[in-house]
mmCIF file of C-alpha atoms in Angstrom:
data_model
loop_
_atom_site.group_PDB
_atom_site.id
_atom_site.type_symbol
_atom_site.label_atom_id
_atom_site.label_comp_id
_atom_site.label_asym_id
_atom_site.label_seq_id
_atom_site.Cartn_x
_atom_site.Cartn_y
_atom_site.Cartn_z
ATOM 1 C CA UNK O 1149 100.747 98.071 114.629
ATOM 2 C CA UNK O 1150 102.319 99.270 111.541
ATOM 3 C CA UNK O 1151 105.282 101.158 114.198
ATOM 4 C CA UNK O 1152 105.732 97.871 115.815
ATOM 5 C CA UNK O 1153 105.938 95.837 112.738
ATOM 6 C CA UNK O 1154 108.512 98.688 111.205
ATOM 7 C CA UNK O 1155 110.479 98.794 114.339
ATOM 8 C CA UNK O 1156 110.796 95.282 114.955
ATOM 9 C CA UNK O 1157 112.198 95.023 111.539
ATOM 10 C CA UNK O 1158 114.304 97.674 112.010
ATOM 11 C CA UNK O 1159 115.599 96.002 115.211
ATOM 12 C CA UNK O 1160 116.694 93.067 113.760
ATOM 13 C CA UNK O 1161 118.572 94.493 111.540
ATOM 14 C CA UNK O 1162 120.384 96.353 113.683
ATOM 15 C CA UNK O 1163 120.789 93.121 115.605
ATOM 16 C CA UNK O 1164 122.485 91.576 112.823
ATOM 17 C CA UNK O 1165 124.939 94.612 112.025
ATOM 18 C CA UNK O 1166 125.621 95.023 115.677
ATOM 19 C CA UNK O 1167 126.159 91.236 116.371
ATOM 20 C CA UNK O 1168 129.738 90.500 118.050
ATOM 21 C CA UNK O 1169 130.236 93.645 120.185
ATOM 22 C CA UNK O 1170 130.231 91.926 123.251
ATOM 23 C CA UNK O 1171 131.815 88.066 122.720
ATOM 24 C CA UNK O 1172 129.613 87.078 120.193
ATOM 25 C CA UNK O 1173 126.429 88.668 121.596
ATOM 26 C CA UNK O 1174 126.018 92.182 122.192
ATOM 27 C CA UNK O 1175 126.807 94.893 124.455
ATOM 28 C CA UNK O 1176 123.842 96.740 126.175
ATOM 29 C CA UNK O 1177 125.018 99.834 124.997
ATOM 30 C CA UNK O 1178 124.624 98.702 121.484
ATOM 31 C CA UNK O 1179 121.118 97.121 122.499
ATOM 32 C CA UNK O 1180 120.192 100.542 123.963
ATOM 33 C CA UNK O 1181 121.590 102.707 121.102
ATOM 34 C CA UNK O 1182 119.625 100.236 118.331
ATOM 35 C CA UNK O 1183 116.278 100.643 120.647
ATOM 36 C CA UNK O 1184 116.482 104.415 120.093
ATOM 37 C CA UNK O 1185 117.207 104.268 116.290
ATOM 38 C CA UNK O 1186 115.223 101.754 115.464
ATOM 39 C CA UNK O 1187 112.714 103.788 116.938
ATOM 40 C CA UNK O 1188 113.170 107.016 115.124
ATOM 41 C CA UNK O 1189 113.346 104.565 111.692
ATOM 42 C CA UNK O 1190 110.325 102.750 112.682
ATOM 43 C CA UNK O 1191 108.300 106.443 113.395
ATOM 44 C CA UNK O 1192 109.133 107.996 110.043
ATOM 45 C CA UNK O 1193 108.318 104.901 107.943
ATOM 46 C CA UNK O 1194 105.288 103.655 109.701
ATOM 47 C CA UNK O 1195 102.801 105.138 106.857
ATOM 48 C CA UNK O 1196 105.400 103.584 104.315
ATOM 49 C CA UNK O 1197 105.357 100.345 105.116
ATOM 50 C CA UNK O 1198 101.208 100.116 106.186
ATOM 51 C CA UNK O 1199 99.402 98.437 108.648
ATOM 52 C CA UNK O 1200 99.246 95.171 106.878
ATOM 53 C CA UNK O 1201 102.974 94.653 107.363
ATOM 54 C CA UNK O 1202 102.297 93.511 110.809
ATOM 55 C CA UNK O 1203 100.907 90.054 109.194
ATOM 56 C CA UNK O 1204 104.653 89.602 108.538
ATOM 57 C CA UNK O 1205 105.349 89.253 112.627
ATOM 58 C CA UNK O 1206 104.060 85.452 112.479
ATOM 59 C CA UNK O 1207 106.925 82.858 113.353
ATOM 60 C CA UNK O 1208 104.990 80.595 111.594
ATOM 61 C CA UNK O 1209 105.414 83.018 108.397
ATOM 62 C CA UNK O 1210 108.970 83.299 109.151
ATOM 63 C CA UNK O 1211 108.950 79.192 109.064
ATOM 64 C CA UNK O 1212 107.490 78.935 105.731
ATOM 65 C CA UNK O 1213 109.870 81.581 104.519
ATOM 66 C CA UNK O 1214 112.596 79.871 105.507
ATOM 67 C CA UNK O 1215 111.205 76.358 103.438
ATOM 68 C CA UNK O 1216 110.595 78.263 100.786
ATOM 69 C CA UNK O 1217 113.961 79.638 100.304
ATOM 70 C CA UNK O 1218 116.070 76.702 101.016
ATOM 71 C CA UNK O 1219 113.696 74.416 99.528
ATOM 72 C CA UNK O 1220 111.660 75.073 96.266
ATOM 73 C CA UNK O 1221 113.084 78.469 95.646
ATOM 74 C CA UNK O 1222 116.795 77.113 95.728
ATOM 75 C CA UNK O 1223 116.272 74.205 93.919
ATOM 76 C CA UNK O 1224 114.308 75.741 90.976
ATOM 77 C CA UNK O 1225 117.165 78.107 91.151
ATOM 78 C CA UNK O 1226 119.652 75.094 90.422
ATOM 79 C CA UNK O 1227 117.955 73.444 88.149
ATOM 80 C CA UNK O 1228 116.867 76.588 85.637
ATOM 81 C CA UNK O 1229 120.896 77.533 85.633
ATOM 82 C CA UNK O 1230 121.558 74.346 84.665
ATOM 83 C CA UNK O 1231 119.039 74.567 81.534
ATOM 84 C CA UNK O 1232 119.863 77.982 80.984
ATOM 85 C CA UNK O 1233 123.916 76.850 80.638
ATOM 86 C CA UNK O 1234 122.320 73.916 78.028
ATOM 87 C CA UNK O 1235 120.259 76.665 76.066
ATOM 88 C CA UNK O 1236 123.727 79.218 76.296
ATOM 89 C CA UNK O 1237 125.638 75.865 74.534
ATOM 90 C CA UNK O 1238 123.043 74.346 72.115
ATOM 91 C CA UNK O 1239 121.905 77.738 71.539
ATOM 92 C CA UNK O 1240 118.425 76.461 70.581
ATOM 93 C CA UNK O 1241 116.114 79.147 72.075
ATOM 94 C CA UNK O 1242 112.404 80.350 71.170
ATOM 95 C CA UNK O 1243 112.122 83.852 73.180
ATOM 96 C CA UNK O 1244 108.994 85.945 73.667
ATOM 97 C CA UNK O 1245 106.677 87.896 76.109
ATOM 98 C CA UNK O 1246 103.702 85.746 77.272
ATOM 99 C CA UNK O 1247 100.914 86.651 79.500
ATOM 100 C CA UNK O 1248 100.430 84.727 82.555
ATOM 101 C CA UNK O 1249 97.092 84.781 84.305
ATOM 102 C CA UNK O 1250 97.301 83.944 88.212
ATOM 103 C CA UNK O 1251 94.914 84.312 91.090
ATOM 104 C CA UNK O 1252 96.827 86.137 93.869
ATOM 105 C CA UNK O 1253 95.482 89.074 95.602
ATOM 106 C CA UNK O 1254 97.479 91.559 97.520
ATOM 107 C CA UNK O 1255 100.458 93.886 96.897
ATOM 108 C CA UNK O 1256 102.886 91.537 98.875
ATOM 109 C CA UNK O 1257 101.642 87.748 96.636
ATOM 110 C CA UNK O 1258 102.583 89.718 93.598
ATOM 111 C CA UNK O 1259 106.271 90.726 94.387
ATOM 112 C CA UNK O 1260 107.079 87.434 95.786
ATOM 113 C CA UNK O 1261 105.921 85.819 92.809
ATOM 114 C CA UNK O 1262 107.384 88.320 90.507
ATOM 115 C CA UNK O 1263 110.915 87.940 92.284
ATOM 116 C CA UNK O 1264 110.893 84.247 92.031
ATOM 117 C CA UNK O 1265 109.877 83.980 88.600
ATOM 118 C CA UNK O 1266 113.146 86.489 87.694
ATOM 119 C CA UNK O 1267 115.690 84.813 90.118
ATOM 120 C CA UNK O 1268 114.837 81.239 88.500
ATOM 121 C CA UNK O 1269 116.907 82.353 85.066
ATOM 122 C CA UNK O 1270 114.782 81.762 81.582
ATOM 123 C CA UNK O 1271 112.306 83.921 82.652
ATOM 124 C CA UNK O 1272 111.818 87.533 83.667
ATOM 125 C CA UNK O 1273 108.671 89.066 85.006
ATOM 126 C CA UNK O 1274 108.219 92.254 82.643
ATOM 127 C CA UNK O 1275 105.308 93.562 84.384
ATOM 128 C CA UNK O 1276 102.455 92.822 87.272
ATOM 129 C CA UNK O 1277 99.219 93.922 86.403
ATOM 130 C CA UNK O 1278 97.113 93.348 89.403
ATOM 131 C CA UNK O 1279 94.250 94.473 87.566
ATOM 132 C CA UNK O 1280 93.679 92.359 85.105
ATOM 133 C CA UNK O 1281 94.928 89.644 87.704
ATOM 134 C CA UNK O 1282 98.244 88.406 85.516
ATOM 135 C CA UNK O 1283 102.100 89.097 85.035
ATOM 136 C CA UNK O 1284 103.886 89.539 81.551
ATOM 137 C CA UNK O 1285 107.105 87.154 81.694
ATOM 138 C CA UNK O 1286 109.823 87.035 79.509
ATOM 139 C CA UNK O 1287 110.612 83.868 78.268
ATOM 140 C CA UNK O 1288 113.734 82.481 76.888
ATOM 141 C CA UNK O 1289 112.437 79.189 75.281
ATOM 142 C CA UNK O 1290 108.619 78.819 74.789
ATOM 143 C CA UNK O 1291 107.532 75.006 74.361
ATOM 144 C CA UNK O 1292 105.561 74.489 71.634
ATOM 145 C CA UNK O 1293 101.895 75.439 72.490
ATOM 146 C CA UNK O 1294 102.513 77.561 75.325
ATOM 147 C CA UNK O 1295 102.368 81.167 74.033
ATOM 148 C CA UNK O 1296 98.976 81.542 75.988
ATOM 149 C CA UNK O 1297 99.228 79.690 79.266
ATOM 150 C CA UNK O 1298 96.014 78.944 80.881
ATOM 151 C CA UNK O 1299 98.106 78.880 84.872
ATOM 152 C CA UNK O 1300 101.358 80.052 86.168
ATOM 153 C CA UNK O 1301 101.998 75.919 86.425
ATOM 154 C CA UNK O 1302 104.410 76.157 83.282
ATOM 155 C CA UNK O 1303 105.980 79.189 83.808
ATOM 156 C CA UNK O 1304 106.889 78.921 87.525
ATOM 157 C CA UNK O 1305 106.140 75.778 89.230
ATOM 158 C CA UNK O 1306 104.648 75.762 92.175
ATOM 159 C CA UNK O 1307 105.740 79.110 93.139
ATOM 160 C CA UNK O 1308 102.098 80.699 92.691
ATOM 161 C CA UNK O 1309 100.733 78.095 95.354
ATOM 162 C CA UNK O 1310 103.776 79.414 97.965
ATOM 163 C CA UNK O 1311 103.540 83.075 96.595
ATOM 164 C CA UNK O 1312 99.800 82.709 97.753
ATOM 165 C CA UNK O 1313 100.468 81.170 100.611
ATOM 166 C CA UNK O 1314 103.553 83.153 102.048
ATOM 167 C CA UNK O 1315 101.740 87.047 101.586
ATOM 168 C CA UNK O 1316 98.284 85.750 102.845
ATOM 169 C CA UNK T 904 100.069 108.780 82.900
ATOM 170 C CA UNK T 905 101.268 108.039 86.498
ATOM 171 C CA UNK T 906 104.699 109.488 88.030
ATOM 172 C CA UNK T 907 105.038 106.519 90.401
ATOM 173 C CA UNK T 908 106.943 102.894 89.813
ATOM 174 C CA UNK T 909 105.336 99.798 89.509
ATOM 175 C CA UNK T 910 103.826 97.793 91.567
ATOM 176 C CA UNK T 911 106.727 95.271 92.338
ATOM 177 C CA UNK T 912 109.084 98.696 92.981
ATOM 178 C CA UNK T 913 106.865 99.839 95.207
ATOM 179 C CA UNK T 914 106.378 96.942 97.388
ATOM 180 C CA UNK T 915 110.159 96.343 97.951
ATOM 181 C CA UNK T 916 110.938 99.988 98.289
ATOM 182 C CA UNK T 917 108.256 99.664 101.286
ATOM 183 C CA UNK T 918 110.605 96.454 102.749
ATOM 184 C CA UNK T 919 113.785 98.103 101.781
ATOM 185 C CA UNK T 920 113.741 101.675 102.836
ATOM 186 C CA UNK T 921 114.128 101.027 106.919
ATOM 187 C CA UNK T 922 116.572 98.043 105.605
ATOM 188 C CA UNK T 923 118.607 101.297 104.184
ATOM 189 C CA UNK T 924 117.404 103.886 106.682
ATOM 190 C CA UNK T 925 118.626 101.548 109.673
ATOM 191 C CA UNK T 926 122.019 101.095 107.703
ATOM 192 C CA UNK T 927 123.208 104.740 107.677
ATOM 193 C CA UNK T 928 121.987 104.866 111.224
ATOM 194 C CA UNK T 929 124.461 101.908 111.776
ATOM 195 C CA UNK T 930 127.199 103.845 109.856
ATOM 196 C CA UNK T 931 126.809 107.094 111.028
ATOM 197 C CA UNK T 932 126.548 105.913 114.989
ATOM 198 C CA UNK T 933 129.696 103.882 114.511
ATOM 199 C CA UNK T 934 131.596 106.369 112.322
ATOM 200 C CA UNK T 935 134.244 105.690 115.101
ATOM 201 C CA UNK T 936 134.693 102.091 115.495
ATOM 202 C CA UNK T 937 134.334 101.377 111.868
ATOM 203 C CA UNK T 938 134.398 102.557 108.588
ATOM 204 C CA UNK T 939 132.469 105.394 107.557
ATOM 205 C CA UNK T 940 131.215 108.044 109.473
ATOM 206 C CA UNK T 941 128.153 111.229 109.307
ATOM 207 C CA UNK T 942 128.852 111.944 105.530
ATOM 208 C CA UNK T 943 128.340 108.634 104.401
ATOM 209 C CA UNK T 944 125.908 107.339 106.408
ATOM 210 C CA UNK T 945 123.885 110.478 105.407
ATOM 211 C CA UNK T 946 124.677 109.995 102.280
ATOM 212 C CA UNK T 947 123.343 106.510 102.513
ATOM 213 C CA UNK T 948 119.791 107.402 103.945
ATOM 214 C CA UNK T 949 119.496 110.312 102.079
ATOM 215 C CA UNK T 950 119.514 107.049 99.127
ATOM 216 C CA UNK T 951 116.730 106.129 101.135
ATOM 217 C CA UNK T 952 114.515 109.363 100.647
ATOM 218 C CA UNK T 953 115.417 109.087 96.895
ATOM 219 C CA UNK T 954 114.326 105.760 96.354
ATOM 220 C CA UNK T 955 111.314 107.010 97.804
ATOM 221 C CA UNK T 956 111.245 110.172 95.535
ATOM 222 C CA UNK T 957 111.519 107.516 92.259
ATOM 223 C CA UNK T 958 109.646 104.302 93.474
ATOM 224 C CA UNK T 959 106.121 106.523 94.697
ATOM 225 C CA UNK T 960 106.701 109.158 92.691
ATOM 226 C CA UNK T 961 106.470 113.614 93.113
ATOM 227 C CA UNK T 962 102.888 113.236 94.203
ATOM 228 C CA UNK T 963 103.568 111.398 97.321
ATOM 229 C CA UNK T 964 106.512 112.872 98.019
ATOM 230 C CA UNK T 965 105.143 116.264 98.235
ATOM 231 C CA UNK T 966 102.908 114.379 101.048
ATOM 232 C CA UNK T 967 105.887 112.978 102.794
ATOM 233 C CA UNK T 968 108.223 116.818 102.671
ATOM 234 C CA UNK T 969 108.147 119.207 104.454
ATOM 235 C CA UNK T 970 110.033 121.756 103.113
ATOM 236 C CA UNK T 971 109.947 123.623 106.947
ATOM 237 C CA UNK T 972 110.851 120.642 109.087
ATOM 238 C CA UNK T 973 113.786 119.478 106.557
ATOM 239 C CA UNK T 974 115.186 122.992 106.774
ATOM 240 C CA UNK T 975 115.095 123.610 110.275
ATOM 241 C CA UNK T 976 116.784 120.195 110.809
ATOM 242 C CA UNK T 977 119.393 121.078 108.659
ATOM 243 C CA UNK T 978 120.337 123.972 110.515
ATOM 244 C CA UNK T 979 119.820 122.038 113.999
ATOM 245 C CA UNK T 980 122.463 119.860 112.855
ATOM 246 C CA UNK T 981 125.249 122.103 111.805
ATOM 247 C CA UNK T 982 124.316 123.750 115.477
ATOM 248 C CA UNK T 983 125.159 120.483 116.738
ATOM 249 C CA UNK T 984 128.056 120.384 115.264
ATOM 250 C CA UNK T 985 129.216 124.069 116.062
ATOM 251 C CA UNK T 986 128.306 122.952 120.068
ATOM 252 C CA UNK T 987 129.885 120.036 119.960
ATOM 253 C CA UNK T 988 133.091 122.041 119.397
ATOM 254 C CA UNK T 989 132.369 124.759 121.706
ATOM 255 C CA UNK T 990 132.269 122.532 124.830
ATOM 256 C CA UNK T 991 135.636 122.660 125.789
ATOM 257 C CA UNK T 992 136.390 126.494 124.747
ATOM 258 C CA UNK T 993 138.113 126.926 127.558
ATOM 259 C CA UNK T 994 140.765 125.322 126.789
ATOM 260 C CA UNK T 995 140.507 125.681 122.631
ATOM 261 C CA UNK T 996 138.372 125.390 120.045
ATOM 262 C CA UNK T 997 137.442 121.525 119.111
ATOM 263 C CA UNK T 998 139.261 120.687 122.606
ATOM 264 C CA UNK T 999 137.968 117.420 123.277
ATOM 265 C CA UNK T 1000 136.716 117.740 126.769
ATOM 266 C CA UNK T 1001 134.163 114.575 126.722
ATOM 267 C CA UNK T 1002 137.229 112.231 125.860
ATOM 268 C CA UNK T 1003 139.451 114.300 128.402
ATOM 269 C CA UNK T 1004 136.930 114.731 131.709
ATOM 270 C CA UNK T 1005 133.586 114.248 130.364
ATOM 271 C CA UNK T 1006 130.806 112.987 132.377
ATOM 272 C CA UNK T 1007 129.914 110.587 129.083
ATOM 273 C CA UNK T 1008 131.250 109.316 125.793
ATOM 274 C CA UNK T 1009 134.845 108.333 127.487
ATOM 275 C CA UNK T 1010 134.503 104.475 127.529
ATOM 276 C CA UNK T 1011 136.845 102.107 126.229
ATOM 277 C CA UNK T 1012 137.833 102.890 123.073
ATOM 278 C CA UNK T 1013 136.476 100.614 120.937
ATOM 279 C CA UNK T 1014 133.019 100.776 122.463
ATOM 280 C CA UNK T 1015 130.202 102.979 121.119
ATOM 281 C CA UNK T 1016 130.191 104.986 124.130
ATOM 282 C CA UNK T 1017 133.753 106.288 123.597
ATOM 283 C CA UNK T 1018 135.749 108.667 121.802
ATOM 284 C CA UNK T 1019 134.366 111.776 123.229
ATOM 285 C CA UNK T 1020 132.077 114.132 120.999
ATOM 286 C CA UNK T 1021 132.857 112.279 117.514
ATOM 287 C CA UNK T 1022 129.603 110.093 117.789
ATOM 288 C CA UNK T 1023 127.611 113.799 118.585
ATOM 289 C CA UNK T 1024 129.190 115.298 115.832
ATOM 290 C CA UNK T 1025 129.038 112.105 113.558
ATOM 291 C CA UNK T 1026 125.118 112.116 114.386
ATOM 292 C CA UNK T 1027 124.907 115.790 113.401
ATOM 293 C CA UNK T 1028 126.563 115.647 110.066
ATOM 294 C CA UNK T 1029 124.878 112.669 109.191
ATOM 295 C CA UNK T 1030 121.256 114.563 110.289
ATOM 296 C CA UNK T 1031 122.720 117.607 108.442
ATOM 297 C CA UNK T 1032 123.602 115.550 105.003
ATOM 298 C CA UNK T 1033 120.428 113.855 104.916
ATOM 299 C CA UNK T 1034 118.035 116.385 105.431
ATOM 300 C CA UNK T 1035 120.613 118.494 103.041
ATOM 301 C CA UNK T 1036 120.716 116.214 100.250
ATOM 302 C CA UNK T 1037 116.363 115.251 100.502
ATOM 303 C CA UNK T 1038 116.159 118.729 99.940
ATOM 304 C CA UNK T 1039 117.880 119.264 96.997
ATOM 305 C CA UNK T 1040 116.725 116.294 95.787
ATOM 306 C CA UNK T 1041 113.003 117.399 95.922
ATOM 307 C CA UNK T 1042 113.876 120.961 94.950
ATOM 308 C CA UNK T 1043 115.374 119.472 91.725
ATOM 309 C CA UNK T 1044 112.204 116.813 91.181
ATOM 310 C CA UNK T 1045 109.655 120.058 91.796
ATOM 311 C CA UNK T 1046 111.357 122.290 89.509
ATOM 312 C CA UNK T 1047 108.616 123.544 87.585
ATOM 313 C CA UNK T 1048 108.292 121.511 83.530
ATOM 314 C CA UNK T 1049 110.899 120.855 81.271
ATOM 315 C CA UNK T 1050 110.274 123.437 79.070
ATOM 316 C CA UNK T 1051 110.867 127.438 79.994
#
């Protein structure tokens, strides 16, 4: 399983760099060509990317992917430039490393969390300690009584519920 | 104290390394139509070994190397290379005799199935840089402590 999930990524990649060589679709010597590397990628990194990847092969994961980028991922995006541009004019900021407990628990919950909590600016994940179950986030401008948050809720939103959900 | 990355690294080195090693396959198989070519798409998944060198650390890569396989691959692809330019002797040295007469490799230009023994010899100095540049890579990382 882990070869198919590994080569079907693989494929589709080369799908997308390939795209156009026939028309707009592609020729089957191109189709051919990306079988047989995506292949050879997809036998040398099978132990690398594990047998758990082939969760990943869900549509309906693919779905929720594609909400979560467009919709809670881009808009947080949005609206923490727009603070971070009032906090670069007023220049009113309160900085500092807090610890954030949250309840995820595989490899895959963690970087999706930890990657959405950087790209939203104000905050930077520092480091994800999955065994004490909590990140270490940089942030720019600390409310008041909120150096030790009890959830993720005030850091990030409702990321943690779609991190949990989308590496499940 | 651990040689490897952290966790986050680790995870999208997993996701990223066949996103890069798929890449210089793209690059070195098309080294004719576009751009690029068997150095730098070598060159490019050779990045790939290295990330994996950094984000797991020595420990796993002396798992992953094999210091045998890597250096007989190496010298398969310079042989490649050399046979490649052997094929059409008869006439001269580097004569392009796929392109010319060739049973395969003489489609429309443009196509990946043209241009005569380039994609061969693209393929072989891409398998030759990789394997090359891994090596020297993991020679470097293994060389014994930093002092004496």
């Amino acid at each position: 399983m882990a070869f198919i999930a590994a080569f079907i990524w693989c494929y589709i990649l080369w799908l997308g760099l390939t795209a156009g060589s026939s028309g707009l679709l592609w020729s089957s010597e191109e189709l051919i060509a990306g079988l047989v590397f995506s292949a050879v990628i997809a036998y040398t990194t099978k132990g690398l990317i594990g047998e758990k990847a082939s969760r990943f092969l869900n549509p309906i994961k693919w779905f929720e992917f594609i909400v979560y980028s467009i919709g809670p991922l881009f808009w947080g995006m949005v609206k923490a430039n727009f603070h971070v541009a009032w906090l670069v004019i007023t220049g009113k900021i309160r900085p500092g490393i807090v610890r954030v407990p949250v309840d995820l628990e595989n490899d895959a919950q963690y970087t999706i969390l930890s990657n959405s909590i950087t790209l939203t600016p104000g905050t930077l994940t520092i480091d994800a300690c999955p065994e004490e179950k909590a990140l270490y986030v940089h942030w720019i401008d600390i409310p008041e009584g909120l150096e030790k948050p009890e959830s993720s809720e005030p850091v990030a939103g409702s990321f943690e519920k779609w991190a949990r959900r989308l590496g499940r | 104290m651990t040689d490897d990355m952290g966790l986050i690294v680790k995870t999208m080195a997993r996701t990223t390394i066949p996103l890069i090693g798929i890449f210089g396959a793209y690059v070195v198989s098309h080294g004719h139509l576009t751009p690029g070519g068997g150095f730098q798409g070598g060159a490019t998944i050779a990045g790939a070994g290295i990330l994996f060198l950094i984000a797991f650390g020595l420990k796993e890569m002396k798992k992953a190397y094999n210091k045998h396989l890597y250096s007989a691959l190496e010298g398969i692809g310079g042989l490649v290379f050399l046979g490649a330019a052997m094929l059409g002797i008869g006439t001269a040295f580097f004569y392009n005799i796929l392109w010319n007469n060739g049973p395969i490799l003489n489609g429309e230009p443009g196509t990946l199935l043209s241009a005569g023994f380039l994609p061969i010899m693209n393929l072989a100095v891409g398998l030759k840089v990789f394997t090359g540049l891994v090596s020297a890579m993991a020679a470097i990382a293994l060389y014994r402590r930093w002092k004496s």
